[in-house]
Structures are given as C-alpha cells and as structure tokens.
Backbone as a printed PyTorch tensor [residue, N CA C, xyz], in Angstrom:
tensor([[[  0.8250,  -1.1710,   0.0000],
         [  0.0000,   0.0000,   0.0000],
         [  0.8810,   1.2510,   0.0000]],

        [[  0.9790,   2.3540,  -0.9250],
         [  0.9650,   3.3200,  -0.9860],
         [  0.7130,   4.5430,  -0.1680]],

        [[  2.0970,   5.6460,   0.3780],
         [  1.1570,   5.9580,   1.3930],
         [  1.1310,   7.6180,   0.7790]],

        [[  0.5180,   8.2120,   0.9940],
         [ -0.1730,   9.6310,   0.5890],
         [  0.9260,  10.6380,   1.0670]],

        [[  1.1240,  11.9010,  -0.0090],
         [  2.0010,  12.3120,   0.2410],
         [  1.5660,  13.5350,   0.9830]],

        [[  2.1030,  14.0320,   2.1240],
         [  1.3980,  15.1000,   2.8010],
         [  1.4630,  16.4610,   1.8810]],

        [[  0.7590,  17.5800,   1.8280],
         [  1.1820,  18.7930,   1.2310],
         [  1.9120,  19.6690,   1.2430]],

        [[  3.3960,  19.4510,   2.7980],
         [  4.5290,  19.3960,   2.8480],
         [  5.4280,  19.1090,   2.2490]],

        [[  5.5950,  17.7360,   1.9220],
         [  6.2710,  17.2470,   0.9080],
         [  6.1170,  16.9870,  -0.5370]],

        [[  5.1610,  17.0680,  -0.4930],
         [  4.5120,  18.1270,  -2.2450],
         [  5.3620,  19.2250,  -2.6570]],

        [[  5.1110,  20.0690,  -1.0240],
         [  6.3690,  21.4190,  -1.5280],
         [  7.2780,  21.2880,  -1.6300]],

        [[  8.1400,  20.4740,  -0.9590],
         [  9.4320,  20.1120,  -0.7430],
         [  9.8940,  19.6410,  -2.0040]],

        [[  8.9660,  18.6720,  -2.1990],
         [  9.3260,  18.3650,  -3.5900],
         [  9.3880,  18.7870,  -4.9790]],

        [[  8.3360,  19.7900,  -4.9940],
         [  8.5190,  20.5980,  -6.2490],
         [  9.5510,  22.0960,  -5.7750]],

        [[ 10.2890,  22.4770,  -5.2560],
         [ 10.8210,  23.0700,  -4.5220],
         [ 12.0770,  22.6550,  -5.0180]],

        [[ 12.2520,  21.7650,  -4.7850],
         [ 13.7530,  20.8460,  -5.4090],
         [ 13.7600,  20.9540,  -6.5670]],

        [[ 12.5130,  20.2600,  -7.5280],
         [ 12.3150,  19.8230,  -9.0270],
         [ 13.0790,  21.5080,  -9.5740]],

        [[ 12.1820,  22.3400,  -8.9500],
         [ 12.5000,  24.0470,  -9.1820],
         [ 13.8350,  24.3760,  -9.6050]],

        [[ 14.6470,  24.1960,  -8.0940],
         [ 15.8250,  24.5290,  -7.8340],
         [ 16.4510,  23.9440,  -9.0390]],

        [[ 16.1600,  22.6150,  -9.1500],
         [ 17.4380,  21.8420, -10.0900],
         [ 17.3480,  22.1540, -11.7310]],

        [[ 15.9780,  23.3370, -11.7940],
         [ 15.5030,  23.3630, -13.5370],
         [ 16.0220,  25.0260, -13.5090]],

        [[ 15.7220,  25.5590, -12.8370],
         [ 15.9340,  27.3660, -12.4100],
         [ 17.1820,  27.5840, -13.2160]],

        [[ 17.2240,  28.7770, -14.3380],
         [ 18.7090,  29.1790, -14.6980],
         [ 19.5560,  29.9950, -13.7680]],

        [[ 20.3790,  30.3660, -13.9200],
         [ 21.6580,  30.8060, -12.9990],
         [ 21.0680,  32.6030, -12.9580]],

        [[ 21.7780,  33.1190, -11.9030],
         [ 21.3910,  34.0010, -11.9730],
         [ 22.5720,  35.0390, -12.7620]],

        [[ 22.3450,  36.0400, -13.0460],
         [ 23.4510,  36.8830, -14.3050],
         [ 24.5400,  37.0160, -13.7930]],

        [[ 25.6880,  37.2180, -14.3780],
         [ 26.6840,  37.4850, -13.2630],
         [ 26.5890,  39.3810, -13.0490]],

        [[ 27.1370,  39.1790, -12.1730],
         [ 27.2500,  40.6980, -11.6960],
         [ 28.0050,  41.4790, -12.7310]],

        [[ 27.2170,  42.9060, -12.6170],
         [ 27.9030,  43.7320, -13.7320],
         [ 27.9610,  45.2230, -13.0610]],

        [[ 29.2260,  45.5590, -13.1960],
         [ 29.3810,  47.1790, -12.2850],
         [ 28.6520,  47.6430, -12.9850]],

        [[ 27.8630,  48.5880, -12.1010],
         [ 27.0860,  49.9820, -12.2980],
         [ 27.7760,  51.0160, -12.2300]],

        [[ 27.9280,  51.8320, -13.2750],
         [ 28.3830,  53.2140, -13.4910],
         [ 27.5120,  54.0090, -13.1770]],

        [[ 27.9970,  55.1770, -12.3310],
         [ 27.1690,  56.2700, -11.8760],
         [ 27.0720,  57.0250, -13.3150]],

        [[ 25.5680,  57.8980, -13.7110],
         [ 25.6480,  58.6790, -14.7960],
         [ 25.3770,  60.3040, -14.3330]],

        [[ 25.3830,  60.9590, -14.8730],
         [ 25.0010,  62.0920, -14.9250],
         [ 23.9860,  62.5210, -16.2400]],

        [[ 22.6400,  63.0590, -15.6490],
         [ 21.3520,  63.6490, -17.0870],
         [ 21.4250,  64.8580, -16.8350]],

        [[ 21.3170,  65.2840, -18.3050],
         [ 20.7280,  66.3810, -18.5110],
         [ 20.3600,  66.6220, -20.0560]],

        [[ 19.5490,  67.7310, -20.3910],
         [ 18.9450,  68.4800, -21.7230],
         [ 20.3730,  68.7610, -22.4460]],

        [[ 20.2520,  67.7150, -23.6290],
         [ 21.3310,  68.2290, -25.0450],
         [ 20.8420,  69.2760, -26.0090]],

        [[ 22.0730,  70.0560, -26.2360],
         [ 21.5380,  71.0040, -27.3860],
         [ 22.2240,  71.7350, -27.9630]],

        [[ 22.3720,  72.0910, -29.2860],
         [ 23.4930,  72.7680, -29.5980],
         [ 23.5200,  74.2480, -30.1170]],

        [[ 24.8810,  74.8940, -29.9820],
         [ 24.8200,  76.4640, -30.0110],
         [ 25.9140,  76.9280, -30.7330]],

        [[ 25.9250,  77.4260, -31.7460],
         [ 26.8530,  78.0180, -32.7320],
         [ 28.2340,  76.8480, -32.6860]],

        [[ 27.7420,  75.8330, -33.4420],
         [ 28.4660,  74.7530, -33.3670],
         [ 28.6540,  73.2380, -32.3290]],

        [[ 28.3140,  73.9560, -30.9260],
         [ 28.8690,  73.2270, -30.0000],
         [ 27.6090,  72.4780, -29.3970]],

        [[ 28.1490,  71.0150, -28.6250],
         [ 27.1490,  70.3470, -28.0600],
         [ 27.0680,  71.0810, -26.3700]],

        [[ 26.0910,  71.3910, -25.8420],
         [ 26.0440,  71.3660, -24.7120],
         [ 24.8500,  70.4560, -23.8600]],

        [[ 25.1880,  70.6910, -22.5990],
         [ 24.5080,  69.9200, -22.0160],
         [ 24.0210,  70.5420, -20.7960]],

        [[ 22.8630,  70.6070, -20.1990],
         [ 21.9000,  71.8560, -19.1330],
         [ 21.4370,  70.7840, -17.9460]],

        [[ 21.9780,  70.7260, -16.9600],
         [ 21.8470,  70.2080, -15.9790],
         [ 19.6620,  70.0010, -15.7170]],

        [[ 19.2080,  68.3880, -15.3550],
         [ 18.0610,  68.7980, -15.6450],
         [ 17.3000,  69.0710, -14.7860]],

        [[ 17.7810,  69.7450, -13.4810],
         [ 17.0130,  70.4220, -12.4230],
         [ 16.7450,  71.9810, -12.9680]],

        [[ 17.9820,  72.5990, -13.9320],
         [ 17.8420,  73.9430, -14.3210],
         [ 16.8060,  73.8610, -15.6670]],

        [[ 16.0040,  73.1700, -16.3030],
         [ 15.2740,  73.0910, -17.3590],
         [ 13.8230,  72.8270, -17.2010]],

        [[ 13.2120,  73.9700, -16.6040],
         [ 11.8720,  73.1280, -16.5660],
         [ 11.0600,  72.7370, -17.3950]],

        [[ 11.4650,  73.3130, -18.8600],
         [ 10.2690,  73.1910, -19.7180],
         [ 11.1490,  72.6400, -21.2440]],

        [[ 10.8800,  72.2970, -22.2950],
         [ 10.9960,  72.3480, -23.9170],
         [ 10.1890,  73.0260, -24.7060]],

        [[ 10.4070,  73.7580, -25.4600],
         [  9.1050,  74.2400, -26.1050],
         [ 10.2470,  74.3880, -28.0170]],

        [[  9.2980,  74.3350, -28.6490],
         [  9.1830,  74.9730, -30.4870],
         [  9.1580,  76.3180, -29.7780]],

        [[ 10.0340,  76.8350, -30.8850],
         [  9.6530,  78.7490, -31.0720],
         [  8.5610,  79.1080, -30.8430]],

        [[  7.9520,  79.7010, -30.0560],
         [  6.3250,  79.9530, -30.2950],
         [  6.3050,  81.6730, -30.7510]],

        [[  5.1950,  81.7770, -31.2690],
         [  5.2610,  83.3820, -31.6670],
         [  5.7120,  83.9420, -30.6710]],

        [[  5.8440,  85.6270, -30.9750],
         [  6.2580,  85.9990, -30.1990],
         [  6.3860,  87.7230, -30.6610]],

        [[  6.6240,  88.6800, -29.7310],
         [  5.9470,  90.1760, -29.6020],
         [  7.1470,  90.8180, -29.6130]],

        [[  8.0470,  91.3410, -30.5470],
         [  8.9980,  92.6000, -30.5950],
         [  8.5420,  93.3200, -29.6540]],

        [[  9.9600,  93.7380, -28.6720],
         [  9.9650,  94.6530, -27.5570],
         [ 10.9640,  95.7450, -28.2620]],

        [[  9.8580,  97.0550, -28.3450],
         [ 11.7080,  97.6760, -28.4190],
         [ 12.0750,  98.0680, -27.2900]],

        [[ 13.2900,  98.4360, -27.8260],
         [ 14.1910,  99.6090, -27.1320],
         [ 14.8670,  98.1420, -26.2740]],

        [[ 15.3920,  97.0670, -26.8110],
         [ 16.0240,  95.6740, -25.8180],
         [ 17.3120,  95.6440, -26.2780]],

        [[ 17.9690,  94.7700, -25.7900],
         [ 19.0370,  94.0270, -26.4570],
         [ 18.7100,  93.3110, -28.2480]],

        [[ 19.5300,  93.2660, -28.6120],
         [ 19.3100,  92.3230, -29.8350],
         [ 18.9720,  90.7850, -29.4490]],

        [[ 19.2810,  90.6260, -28.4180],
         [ 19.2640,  89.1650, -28.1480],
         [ 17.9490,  88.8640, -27.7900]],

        [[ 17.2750,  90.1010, -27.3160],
         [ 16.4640,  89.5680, -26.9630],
         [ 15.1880,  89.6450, -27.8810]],

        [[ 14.6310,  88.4430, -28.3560],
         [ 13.6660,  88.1920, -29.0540],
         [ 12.4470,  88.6910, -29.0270]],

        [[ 11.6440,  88.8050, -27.9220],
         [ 10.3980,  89.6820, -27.8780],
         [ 10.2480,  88.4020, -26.7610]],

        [[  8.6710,  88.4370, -26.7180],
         [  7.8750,  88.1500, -25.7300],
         [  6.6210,  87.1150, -26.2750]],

        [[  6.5560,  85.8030, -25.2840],
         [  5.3480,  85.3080, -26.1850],
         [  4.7830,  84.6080, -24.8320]],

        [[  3.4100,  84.6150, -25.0020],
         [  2.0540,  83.7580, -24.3050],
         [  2.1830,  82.5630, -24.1710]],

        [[  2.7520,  82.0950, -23.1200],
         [  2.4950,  80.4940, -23.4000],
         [  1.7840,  80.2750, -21.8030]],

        [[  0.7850,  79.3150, -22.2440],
         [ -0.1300,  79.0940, -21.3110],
         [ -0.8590,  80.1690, -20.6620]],

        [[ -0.8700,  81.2460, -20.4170],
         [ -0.9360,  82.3950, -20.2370],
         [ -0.4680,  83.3570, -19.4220]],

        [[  0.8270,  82.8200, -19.4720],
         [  2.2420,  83.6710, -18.8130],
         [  2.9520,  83.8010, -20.1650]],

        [[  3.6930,  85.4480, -19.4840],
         [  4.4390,  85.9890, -20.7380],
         [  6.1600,  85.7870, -20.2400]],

        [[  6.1520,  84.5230, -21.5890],
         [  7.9230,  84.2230, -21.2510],
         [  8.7420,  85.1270, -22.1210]],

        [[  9.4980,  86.2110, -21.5210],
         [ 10.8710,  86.3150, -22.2700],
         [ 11.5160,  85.6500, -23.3070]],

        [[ 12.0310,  85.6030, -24.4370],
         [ 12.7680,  85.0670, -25.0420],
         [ 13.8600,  85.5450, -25.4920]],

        [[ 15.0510,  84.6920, -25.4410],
         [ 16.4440,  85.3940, -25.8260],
         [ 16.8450,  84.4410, -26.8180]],

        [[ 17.4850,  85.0950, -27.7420],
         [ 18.3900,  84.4260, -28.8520],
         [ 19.8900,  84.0230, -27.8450]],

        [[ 20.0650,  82.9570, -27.4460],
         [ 21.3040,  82.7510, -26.9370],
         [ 22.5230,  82.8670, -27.7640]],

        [[ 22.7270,  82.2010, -29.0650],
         [ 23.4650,  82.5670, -30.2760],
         [ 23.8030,  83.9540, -30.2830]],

        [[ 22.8100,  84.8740, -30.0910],
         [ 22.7800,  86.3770, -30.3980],
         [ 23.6900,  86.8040, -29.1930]],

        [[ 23.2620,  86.4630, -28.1730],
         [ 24.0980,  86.8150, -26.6580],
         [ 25.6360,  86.6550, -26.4330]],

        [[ 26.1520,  85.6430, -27.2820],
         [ 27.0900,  85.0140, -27.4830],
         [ 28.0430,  85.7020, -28.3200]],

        [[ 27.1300,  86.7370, -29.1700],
         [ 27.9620,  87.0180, -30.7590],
         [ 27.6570,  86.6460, -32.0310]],

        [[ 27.1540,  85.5430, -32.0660],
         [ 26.5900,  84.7870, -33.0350],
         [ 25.5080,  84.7180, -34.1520]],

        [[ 25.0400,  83.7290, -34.4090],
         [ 24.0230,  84.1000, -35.2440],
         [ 23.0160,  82.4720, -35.0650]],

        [[ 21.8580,  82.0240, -35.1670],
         [ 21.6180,  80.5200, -34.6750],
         [ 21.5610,  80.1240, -36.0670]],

        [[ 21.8320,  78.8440, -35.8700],
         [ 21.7080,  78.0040, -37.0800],
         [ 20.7120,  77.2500, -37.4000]],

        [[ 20.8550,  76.5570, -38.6210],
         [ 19.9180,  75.7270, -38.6070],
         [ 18.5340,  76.2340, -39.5710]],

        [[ 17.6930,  74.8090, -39.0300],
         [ 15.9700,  75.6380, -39.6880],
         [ 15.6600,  76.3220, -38.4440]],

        [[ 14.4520,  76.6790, -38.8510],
         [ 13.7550,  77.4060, -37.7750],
         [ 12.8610,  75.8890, -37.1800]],

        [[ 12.4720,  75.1020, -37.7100],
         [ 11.9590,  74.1200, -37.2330],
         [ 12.9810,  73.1760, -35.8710]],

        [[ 13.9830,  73.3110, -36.3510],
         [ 15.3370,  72.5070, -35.7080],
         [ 15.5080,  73.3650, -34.1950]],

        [[ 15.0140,  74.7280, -34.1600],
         [ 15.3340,  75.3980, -33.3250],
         [ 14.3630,  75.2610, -31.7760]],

        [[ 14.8350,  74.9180, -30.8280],
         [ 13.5820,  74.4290, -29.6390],
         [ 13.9060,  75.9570, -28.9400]],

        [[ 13.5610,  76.0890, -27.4260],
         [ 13.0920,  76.7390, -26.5890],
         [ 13.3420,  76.1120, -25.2870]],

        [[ 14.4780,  76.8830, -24.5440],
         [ 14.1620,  75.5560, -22.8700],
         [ 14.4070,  76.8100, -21.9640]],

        [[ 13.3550,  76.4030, -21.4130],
         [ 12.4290,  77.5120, -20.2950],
         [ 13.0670,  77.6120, -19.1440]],

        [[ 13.4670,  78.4940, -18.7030],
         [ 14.0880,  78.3660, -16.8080],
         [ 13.3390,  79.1140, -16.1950]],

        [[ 13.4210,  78.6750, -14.9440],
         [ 12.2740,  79.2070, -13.9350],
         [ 13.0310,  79.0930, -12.7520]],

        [[ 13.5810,  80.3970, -12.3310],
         [ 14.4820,  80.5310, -10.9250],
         [ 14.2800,  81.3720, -10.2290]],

        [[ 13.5440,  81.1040,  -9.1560],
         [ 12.7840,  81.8620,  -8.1680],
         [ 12.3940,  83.3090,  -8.9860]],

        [[ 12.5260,  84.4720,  -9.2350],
         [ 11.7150,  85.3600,  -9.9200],
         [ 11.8260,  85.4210, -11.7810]],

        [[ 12.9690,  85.0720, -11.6050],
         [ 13.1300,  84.3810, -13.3880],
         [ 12.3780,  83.6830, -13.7840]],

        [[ 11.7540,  84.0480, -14.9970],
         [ 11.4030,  83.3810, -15.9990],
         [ 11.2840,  83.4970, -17.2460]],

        [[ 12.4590,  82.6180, -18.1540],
         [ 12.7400,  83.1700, -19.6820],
         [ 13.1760,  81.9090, -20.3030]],

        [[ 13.2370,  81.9990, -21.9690],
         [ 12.9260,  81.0700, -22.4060],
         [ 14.7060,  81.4030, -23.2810]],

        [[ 15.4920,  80.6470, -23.2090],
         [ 16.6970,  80.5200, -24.3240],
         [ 16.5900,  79.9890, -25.9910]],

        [[ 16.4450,  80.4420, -26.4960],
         [ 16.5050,  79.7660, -27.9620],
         [ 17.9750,  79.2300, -28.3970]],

        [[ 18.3930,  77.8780, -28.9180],
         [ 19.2620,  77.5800, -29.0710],
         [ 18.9530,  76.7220, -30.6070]],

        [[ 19.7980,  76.2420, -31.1050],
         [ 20.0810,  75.6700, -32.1480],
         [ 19.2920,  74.5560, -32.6070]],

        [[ 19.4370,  73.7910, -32.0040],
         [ 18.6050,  72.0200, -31.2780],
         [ 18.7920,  71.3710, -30.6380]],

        [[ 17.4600,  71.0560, -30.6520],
         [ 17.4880,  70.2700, -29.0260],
         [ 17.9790,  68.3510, -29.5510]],

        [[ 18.7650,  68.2920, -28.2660],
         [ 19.3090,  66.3580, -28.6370],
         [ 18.5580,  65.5200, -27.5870]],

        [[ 17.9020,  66.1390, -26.7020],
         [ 17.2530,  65.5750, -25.6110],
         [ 18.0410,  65.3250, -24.5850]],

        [[ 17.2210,  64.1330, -24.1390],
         [ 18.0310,  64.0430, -22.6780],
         [ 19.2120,  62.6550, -22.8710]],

        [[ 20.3240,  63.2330, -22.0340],
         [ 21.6160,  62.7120, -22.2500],
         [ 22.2220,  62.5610, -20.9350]],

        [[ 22.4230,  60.8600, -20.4340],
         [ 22.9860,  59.8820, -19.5570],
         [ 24.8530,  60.1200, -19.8230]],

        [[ 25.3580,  60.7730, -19.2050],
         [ 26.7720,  60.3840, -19.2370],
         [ 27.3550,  60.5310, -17.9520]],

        [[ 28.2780,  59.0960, -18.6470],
         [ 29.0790,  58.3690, -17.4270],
         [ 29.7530,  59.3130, -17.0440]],

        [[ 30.1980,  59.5140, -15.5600],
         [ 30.5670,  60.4530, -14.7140],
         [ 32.0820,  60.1680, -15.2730]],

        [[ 32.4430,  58.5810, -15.4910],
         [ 33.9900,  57.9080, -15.7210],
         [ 34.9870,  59.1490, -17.1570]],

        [[ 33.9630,  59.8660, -17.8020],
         [ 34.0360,  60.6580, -19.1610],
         [ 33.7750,  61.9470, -18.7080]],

        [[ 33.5290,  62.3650, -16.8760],
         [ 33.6950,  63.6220, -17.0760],
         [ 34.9750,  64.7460, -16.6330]],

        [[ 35.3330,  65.6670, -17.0990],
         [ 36.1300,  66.6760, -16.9290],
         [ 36.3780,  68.1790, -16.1290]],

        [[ 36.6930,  68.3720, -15.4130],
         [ 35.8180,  69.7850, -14.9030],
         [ 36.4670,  70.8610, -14.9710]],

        [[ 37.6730,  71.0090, -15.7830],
         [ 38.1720,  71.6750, -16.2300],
         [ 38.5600,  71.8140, -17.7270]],

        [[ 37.3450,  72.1190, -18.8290],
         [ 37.6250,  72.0480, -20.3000],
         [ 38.7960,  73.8240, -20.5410]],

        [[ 39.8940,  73.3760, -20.3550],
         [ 41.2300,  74.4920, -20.4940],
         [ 40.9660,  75.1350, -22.0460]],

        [[ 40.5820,  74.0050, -22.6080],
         [ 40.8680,  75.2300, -24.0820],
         [ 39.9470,  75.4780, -24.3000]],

        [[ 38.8090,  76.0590, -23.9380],
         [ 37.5850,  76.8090, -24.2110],
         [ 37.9490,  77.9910, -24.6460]],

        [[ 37.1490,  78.7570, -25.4040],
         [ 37.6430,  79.9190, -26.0630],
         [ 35.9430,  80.8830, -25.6130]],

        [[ 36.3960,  82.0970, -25.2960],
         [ 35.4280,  83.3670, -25.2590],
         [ 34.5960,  82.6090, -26.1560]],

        [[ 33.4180,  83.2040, -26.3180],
         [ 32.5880,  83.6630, -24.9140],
         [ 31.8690,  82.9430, -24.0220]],

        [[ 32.0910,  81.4470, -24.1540],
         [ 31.4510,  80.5470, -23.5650],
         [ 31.8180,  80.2780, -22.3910]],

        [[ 33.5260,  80.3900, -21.8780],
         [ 33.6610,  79.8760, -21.0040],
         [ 33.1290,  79.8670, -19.5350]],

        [[ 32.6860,  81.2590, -19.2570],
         [ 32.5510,  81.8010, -18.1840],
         [ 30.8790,  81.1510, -17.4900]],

        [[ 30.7260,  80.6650, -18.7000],
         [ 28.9460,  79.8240, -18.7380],
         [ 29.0030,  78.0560, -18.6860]],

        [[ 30.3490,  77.8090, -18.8140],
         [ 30.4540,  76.3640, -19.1150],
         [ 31.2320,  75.6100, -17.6790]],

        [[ 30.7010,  74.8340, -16.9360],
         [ 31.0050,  74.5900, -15.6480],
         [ 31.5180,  72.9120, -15.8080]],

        [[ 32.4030,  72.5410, -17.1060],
         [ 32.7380,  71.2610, -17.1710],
         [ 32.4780,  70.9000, -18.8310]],

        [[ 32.9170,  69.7060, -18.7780],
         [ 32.6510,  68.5250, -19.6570],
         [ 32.6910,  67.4250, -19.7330]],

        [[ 31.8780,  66.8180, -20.7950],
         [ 32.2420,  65.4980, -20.9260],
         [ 32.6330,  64.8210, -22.3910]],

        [[ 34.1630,  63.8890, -22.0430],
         [ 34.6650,  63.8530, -23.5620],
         [ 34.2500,  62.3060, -23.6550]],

        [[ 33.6990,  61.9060, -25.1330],
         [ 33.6930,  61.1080, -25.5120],
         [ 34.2190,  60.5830, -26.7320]],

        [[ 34.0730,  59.5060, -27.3250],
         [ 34.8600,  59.5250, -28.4340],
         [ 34.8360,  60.5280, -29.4470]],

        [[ 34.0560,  61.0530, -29.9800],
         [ 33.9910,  61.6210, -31.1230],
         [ 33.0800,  62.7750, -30.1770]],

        [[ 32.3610,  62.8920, -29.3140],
         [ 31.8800,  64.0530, -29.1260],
         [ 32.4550,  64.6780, -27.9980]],

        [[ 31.9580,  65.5780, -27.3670],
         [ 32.2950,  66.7040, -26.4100],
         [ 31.0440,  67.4300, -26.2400]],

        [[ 30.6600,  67.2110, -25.2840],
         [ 29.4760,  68.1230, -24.0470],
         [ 30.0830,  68.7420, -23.0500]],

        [[ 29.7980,  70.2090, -23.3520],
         [ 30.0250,  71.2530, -22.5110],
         [ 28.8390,  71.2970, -21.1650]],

        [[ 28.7750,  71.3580, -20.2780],
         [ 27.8090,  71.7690, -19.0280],
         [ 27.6470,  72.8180, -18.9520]],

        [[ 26.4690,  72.9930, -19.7520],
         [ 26.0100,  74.8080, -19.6530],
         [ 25.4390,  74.9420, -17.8190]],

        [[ 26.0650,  76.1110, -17.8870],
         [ 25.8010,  76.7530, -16.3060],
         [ 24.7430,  77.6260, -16.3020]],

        [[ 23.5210,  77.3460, -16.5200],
         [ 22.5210,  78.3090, -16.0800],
         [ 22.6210,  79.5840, -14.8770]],

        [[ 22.8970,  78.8340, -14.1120],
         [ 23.0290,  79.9250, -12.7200],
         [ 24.5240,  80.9570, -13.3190]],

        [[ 25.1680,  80.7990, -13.8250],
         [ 25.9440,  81.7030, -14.1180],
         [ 25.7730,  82.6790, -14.9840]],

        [[ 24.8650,  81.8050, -16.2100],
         [ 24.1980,  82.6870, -16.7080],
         [ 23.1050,  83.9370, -16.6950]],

        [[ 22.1640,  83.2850, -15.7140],
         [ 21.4340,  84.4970, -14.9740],
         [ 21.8270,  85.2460, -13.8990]],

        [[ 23.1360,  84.8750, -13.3980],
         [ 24.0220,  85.8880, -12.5240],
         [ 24.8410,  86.8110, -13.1650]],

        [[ 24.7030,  86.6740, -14.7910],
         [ 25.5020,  87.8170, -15.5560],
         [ 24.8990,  88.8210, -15.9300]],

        [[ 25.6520,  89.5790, -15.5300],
         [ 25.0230,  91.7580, -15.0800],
         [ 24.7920,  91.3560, -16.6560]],

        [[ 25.6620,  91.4170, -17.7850],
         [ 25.1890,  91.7720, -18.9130],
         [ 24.2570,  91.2380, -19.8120]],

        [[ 23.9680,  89.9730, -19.4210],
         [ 22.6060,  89.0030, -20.0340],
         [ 21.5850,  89.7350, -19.5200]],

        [[ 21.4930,  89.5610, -17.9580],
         [ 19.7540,  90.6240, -17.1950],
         [ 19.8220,  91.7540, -17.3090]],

        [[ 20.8090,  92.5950, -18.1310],
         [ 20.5640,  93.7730, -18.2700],
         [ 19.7310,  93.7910, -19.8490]],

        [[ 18.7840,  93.7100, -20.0040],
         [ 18.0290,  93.8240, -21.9680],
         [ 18.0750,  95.0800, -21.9680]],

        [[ 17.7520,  96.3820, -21.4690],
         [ 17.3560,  97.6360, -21.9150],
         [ 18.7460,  98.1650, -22.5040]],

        [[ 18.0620,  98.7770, -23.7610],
         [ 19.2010,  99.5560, -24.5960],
         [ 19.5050, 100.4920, -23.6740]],

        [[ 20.5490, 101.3940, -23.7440],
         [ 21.2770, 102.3040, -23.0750],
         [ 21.7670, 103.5970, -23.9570]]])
C-alpha cells in the first residue's frame, strides 16, 4: 500500500524539481554612476543643461517685438498664459543661430523670480553620461562661452560642454536687456 504524500512534501518536492531546472542568476555587472541632462546645440557646440535647471521644452512659439532691448532679446510670447521672455542665446554670445527654424527648440528656466525662455540651435534631448568621461576643467575653451560652461564630458567623437545656467542668470550683462 501506498502511502499519501502530505502537502509538505509536495512542496518540498517541487521546490527541489524548481531549484534543479531554475537558470543561474546573471553574473554581476558594475554599475556606473551617470550624470542627465537636456542636449543642445549652439553656434556649433554640443552642450549639455543640468536637468534640475530646465523646466520646460518648447518649439519657437510666436512671439511680440519689444523695443528699445538688447538684440538678443527676441520679444515676448504667451504660453499658457504667462508671458515668457525670449532670448536668442546665439545672439548673446555674438553669433548668429543656425539651422531651420523648425530645428530650433526653446528651454524655459524658472528661478525663483526668473522666468525666460533661451533659444538655441537644437534640441538632442536628454543625455545619460558616465561620470567615468567627465572633466571639470575644459582648459581650451575659447570666449565667450567659457565663463557659462562649468565642465565637460569627452567622448569619443563628441564633447558636451555643461552649460551653467546659474551663471548665466548671474551675468550683469545678459539681465541687463534695456538699450542704453
């Protein structure tokens, strides 16, 4: 006679069957710390905008000639129904922006009473790089960027600058728009 298997050893037993069919588990693989932020480029160059300083993306949206401003600064447009500033960053720089006008995005900062919108070249999105590729002293930077660029990161074929927002809106001559 046969004797009945309790529902203990049911488990036990398929428990085993488990163990002995189960694949291995992966081997371990270091994790690299990364660093994100908003890609985008500006009279040639890749940069990269830390993404606590970016609150928004936007397309060019229309927008309202101010006189009597800076050149840089673009006019004024409605979005949502707050009136954002807009600056030609290219223009601020010296420059001129490239590109289509389609190619050209909008990334919004919002710092405690600031709020203005940068126009830059294009946008690359958001960009993971390994901390192992970064630099914090890019030496051969050349006027007029440097004083805005708080690092890099080199990779093979490219180079991301760390645009410094906060330095940027701490410069007397960017928050100053009124002609003189």
């Amino acid at each position: 006679m046969q004797s009945k298997k309790t529902p203990y050893l049911a488990l036990v037993e398929m428990a085993s069957r488990a163990k002995t069919q189960a694949a291995g588990l992966p081997g371990r693989q270091e994790v690299k710390p990364y660093w994100s932020g908003v890609g985008f480029s500006l009279l040639g160059h890749r940069f990269v905008a830390p993404m606590d300083d970016v609150a928004e993306l936007l397309e060019v949206p229309q927008h309202t000639f101010i006189p009597g401003v800076q050149p840089w600064v673009r006019g004024v447009a409605n979005v949502r129904g707050r009136l954002l500033p807009l600056f030609d960053l290219a223009a601020f720089f010296g420059g001129h922006l490239r590109g289509t006008r389609q190619q050209r995005r909008v990334l919004v900062i919002e710092r405690g009473k600031v709020y203005a919108g940068l126009i830059v070249d294009e946008l690359h999105g958001m960009q993971h790089l390994a901390l192992e590729y970064a630099d914090h002293a890019p030496g051969d930077l050349m006027e007029p960027f440097a004083p805005m660029v708080n690092g890099q990161f080199k990779l093979q074929q490219d180079r991301w600058l760390v645009f410094d927002m906060h330095a940027l809106l701490n410069d007397f001559q960017f928050m100053d728009v009124a002609v003189h």
